[in-house]
CSV table of C-alpha atoms in Angstrom, one decimal:
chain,number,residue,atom,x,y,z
R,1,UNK,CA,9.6,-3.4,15.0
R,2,UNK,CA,8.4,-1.0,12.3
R,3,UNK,CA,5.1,0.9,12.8
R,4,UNK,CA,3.7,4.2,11.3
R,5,UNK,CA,0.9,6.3,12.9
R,6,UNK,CA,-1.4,8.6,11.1
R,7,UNK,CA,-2.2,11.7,13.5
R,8,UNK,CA,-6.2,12.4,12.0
R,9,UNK,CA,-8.2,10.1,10.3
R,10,UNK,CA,-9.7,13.1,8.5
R,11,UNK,CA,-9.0,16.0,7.7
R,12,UNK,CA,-10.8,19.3,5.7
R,13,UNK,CA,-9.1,21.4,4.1
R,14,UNK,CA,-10.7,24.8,2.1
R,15,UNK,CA,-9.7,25.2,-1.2
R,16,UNK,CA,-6.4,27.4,-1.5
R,17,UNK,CA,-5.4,26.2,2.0
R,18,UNK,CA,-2.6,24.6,3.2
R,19,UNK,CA,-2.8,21.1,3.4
R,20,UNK,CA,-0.5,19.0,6.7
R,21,UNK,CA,-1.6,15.5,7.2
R,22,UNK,CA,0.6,13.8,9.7
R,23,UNK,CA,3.2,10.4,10.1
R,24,UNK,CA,5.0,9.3,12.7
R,25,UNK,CA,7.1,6.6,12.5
R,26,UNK,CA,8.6,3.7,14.9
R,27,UNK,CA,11.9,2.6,13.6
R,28,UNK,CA,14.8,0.4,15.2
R,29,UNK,CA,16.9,1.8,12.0
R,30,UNK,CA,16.4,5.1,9.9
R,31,UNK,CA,13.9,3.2,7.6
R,32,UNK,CA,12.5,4.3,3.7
R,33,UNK,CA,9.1,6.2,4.3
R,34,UNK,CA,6.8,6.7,1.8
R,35,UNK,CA,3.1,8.4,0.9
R,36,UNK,CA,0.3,7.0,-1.4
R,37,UNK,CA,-2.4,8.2,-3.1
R,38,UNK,CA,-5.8,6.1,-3.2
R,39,UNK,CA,-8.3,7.5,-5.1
R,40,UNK,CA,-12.1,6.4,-5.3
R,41,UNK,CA,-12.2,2.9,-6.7
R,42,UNK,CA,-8.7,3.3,-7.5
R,43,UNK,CA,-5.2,1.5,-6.0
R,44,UNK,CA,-2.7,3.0,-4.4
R,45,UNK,CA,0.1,6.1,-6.2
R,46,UNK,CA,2.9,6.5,-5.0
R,47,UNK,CA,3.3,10.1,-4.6
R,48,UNK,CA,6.8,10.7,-3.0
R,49,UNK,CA,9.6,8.1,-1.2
R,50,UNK,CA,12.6,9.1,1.0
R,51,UNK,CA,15.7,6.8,0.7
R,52,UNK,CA,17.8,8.5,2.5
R,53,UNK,CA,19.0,11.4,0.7
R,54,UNK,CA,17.7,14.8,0.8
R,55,UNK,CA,15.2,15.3,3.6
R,56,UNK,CA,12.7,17.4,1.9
R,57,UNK,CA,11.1,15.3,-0.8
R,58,UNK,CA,9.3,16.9,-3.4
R,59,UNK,CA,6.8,14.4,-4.8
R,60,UNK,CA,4.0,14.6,-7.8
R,61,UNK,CA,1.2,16.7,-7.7
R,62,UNK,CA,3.0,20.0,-5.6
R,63,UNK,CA,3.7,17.3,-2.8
R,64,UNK,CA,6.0,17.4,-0.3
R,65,UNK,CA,7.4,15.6,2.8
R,66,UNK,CA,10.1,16.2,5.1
R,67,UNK,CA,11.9,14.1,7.2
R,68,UNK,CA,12.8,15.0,10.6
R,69,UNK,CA,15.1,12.5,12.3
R,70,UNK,CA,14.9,13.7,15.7
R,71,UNK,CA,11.1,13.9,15.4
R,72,UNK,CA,10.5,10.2,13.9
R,73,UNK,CA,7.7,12.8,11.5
R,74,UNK,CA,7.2,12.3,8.2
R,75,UNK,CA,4.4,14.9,7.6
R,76,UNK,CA,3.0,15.4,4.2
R,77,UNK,CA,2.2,18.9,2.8
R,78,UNK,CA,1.2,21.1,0.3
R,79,UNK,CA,1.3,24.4,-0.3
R,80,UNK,CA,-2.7,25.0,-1.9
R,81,UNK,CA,-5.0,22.7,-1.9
R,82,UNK,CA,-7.0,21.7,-5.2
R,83,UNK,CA,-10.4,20.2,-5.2
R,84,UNK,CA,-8.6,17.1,-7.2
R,85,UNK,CA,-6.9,16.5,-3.9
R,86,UNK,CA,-9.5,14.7,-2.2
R,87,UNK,CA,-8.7,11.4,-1.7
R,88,UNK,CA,-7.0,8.8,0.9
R,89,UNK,CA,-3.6,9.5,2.0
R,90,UNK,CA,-1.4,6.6,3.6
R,91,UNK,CA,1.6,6.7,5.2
R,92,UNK,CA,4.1,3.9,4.8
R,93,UNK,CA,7.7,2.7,6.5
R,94,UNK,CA,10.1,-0.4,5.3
R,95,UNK,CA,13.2,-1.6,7.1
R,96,UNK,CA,16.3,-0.9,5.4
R,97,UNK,CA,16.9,-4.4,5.0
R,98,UNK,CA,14.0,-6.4,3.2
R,99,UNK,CA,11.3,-4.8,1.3
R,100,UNK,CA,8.0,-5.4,3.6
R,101,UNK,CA,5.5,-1.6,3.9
R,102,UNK,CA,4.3,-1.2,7.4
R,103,UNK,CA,1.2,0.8,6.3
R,104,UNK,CA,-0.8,3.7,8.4
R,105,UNK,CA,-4.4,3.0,8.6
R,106,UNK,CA,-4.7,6.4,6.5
R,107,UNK,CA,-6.0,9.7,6.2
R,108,UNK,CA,-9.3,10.6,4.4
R,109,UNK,CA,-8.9,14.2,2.9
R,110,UNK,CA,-11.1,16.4,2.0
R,111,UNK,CA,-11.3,19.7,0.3
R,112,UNK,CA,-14.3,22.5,0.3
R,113,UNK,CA,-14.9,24.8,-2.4
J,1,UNK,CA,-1.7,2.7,-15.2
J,2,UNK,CA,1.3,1.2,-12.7
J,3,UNK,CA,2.0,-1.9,-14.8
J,4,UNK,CA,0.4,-4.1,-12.1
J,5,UNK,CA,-3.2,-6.0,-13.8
J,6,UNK,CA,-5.4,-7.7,-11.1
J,7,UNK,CA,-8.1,-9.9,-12.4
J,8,UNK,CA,-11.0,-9.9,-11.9
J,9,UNK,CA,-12.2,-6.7,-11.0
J,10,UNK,CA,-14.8,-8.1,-9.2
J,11,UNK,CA,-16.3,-11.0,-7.1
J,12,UNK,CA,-19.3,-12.2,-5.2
J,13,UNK,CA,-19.6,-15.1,-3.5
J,14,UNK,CA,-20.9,-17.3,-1.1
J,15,UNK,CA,-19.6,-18.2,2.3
J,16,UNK,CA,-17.9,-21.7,2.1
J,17,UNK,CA,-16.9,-21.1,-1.3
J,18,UNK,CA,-13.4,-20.5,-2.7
J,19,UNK,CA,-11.7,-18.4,-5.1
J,20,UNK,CA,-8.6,-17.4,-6.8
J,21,UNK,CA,-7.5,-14.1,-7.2
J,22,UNK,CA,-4.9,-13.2,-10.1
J,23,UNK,CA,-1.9,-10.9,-10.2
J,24,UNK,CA,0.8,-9.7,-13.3
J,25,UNK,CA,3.8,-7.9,-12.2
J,26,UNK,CA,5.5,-5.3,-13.9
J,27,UNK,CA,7.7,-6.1,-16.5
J,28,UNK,CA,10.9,-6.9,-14.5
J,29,UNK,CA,9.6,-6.7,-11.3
J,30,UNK,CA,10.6,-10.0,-9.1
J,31,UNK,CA,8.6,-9.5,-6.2
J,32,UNK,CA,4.8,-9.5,-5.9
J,33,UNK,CA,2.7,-8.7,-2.5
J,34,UNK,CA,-0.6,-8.9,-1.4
J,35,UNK,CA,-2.7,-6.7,0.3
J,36,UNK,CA,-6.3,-6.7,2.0
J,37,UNK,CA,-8.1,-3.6,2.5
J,38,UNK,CA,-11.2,-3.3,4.9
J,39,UNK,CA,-12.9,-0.6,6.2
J,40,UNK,CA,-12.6,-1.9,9.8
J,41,UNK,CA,-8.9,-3.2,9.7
J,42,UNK,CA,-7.5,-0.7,7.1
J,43,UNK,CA,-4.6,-1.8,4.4
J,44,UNK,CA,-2.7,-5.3,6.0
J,45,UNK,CA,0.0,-6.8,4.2
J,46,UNK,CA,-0.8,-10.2,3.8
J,47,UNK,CA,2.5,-11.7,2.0
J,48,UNK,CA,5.3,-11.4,-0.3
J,49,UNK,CA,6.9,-13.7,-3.2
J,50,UNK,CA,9.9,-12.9,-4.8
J,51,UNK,CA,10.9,-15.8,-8.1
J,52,UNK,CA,8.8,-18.0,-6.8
J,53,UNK,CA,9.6,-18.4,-3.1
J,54,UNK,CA,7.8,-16.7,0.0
J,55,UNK,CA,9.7,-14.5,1.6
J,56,UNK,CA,7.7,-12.7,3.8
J,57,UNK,CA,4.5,-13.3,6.0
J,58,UNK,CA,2.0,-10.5,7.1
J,59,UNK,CA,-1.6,-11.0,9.0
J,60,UNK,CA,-2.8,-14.1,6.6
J,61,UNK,CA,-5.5,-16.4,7.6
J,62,UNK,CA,-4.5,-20.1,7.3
J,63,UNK,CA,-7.9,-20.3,5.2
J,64,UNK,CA,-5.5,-17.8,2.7
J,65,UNK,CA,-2.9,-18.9,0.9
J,66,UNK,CA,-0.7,-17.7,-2.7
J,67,UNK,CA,1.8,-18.8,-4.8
J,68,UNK,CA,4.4,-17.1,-7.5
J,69,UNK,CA,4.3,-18.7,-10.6
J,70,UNK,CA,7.4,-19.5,-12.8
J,71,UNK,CA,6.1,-16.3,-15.1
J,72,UNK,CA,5.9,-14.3,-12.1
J,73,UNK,CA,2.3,-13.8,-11.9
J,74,UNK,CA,0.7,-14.9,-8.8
J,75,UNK,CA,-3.1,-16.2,-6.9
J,76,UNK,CA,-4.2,-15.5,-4.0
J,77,UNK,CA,-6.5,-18.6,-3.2
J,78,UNK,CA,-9.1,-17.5,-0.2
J,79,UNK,CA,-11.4,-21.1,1.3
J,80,UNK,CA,-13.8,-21.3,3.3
J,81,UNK,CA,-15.2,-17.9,2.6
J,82,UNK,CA,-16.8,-15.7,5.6
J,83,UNK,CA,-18.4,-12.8,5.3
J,84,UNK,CA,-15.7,-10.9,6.8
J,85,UNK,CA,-13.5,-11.7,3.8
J,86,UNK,CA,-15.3,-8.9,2.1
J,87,UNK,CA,-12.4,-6.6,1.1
J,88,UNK,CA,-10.5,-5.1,-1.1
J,89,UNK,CA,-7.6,-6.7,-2.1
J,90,UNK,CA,-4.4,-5.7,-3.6
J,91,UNK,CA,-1.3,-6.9,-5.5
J,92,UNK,CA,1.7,-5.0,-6.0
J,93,UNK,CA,5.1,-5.0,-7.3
J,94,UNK,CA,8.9,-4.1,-7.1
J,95,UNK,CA,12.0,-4.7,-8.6
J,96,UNK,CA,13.5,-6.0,-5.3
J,97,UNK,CA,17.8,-5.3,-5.6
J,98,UNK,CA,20.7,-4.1,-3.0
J,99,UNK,CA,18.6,-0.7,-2.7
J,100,UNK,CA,15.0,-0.6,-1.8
J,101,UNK,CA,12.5,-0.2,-4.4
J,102,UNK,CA,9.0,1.3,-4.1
J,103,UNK,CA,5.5,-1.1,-4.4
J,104,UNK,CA,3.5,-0.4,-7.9
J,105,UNK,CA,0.3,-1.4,-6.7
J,106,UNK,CA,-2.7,-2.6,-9.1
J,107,UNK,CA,-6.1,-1.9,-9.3
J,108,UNK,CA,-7.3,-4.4,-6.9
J,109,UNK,CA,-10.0,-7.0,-6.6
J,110,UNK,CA,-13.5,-6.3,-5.1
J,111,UNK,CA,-14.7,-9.3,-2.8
J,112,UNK,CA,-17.9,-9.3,-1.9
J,113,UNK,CA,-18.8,-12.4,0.1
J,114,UNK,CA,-22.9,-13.0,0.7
């Protein structure tokens, strides 16, 4: 069974800072594990996807995530956070056989000036 | 702009009624899912087509149901409506082949169920 979990359901961040937001997953194989954007009012960006290959993805935006293995962690970061940052961040796992998204239930970022 | 259109943007509603949501893939893309996000029960996958056939089956109320065209768009039909239908709902994309390919999601369509 496939399940992701989302360590914060928000987090604040000051402008310049580092931003972490969390995901762990639950996987019977070593599955894809992806991070979206949402936006206000908007759908869902992809921002970065690991297949398999390298385990630091760099992803749009400064973006990065880096998968740990022995840690089942997937956490998202960047390096300065910009007030055009602020939006929902969701965490998302799919079996290496079919193409269903096990979704996180999300983390609501926020960034102070 | 992902590719994905969703129409309408939009919808209120009674409870009891019905209506038909409406979904265009990505040029190419074979596969088409459906999402429902709510503040209480976050983003649920609800199903996936790929060319026409089901293929997979999330958390969708019998009241729910979709097809896949032959053109490859798709409707998400919701009867019956409650107010608890009120949501957010999705539709996205993916080219589907031996490697995994990621969703392109839409816009979405607002349902707002009175």
């Amino acid at each position: 069974a496939q399940s992701v979990t989302q360590l914060g359901s928000h987090v604040s961040v000051s402008e310049g800072a580092l931003v972490l937001l969390r995901c762990n997953y639950s996987s019977s194989v070593p599955p894809y594990l992806f991070w979206y954007v949402q936006y206000p009012n908007q759908g869902l960006q992809l921002l970065l996807k690991y297949t398999s290959a390298a385990t630091l993805v760099k992803g749009i935006n400064g973006f990065e995530a880096e998968f740990k293995k022995s840690e089942t962690s997937f956490h998202l970061t960047k390096p300065s956070a910009h007030m055009s940052d602020a939006a929902e961040y969701f965490c998302a796992v799919s079996p290496f056989t079919g193409n269903q998204f096990y979704f996180g239930t999300g983390t609501s970022l926020t960034v102070i000036p | 702009d992902s590719g994905v259109t969703q129409t309408p943007k939009h919808l209120i509603t009674a409870t009891g009624q019905r209506v038909t949501l409406r979904c265009s893939p990505r040029s190419g893309d074979l596969s088409v899912y459906w999402y429902q996000q709510s503040l209480d029960q976050g983003l649920q996958f609800l199903i996936q087509y790929y060319n026409g056939e089901e293929r997979a089956k999330g958390n969708i109320l019998e009241r729910f149901s979709a097809q896949q065209f032959p053109d490859l768009h798709s409707e998400l039909n919701l009867s019956s409506l409650e107010l608890g239908d009120s949501a957010l709902y999705f539709c996205a994309s993916s080219v589907d082949g031996p490697t995994y390919n990621e969703q392109f999601f839409g816009p979405g369509t607002r349902l707002t169920v009175l």
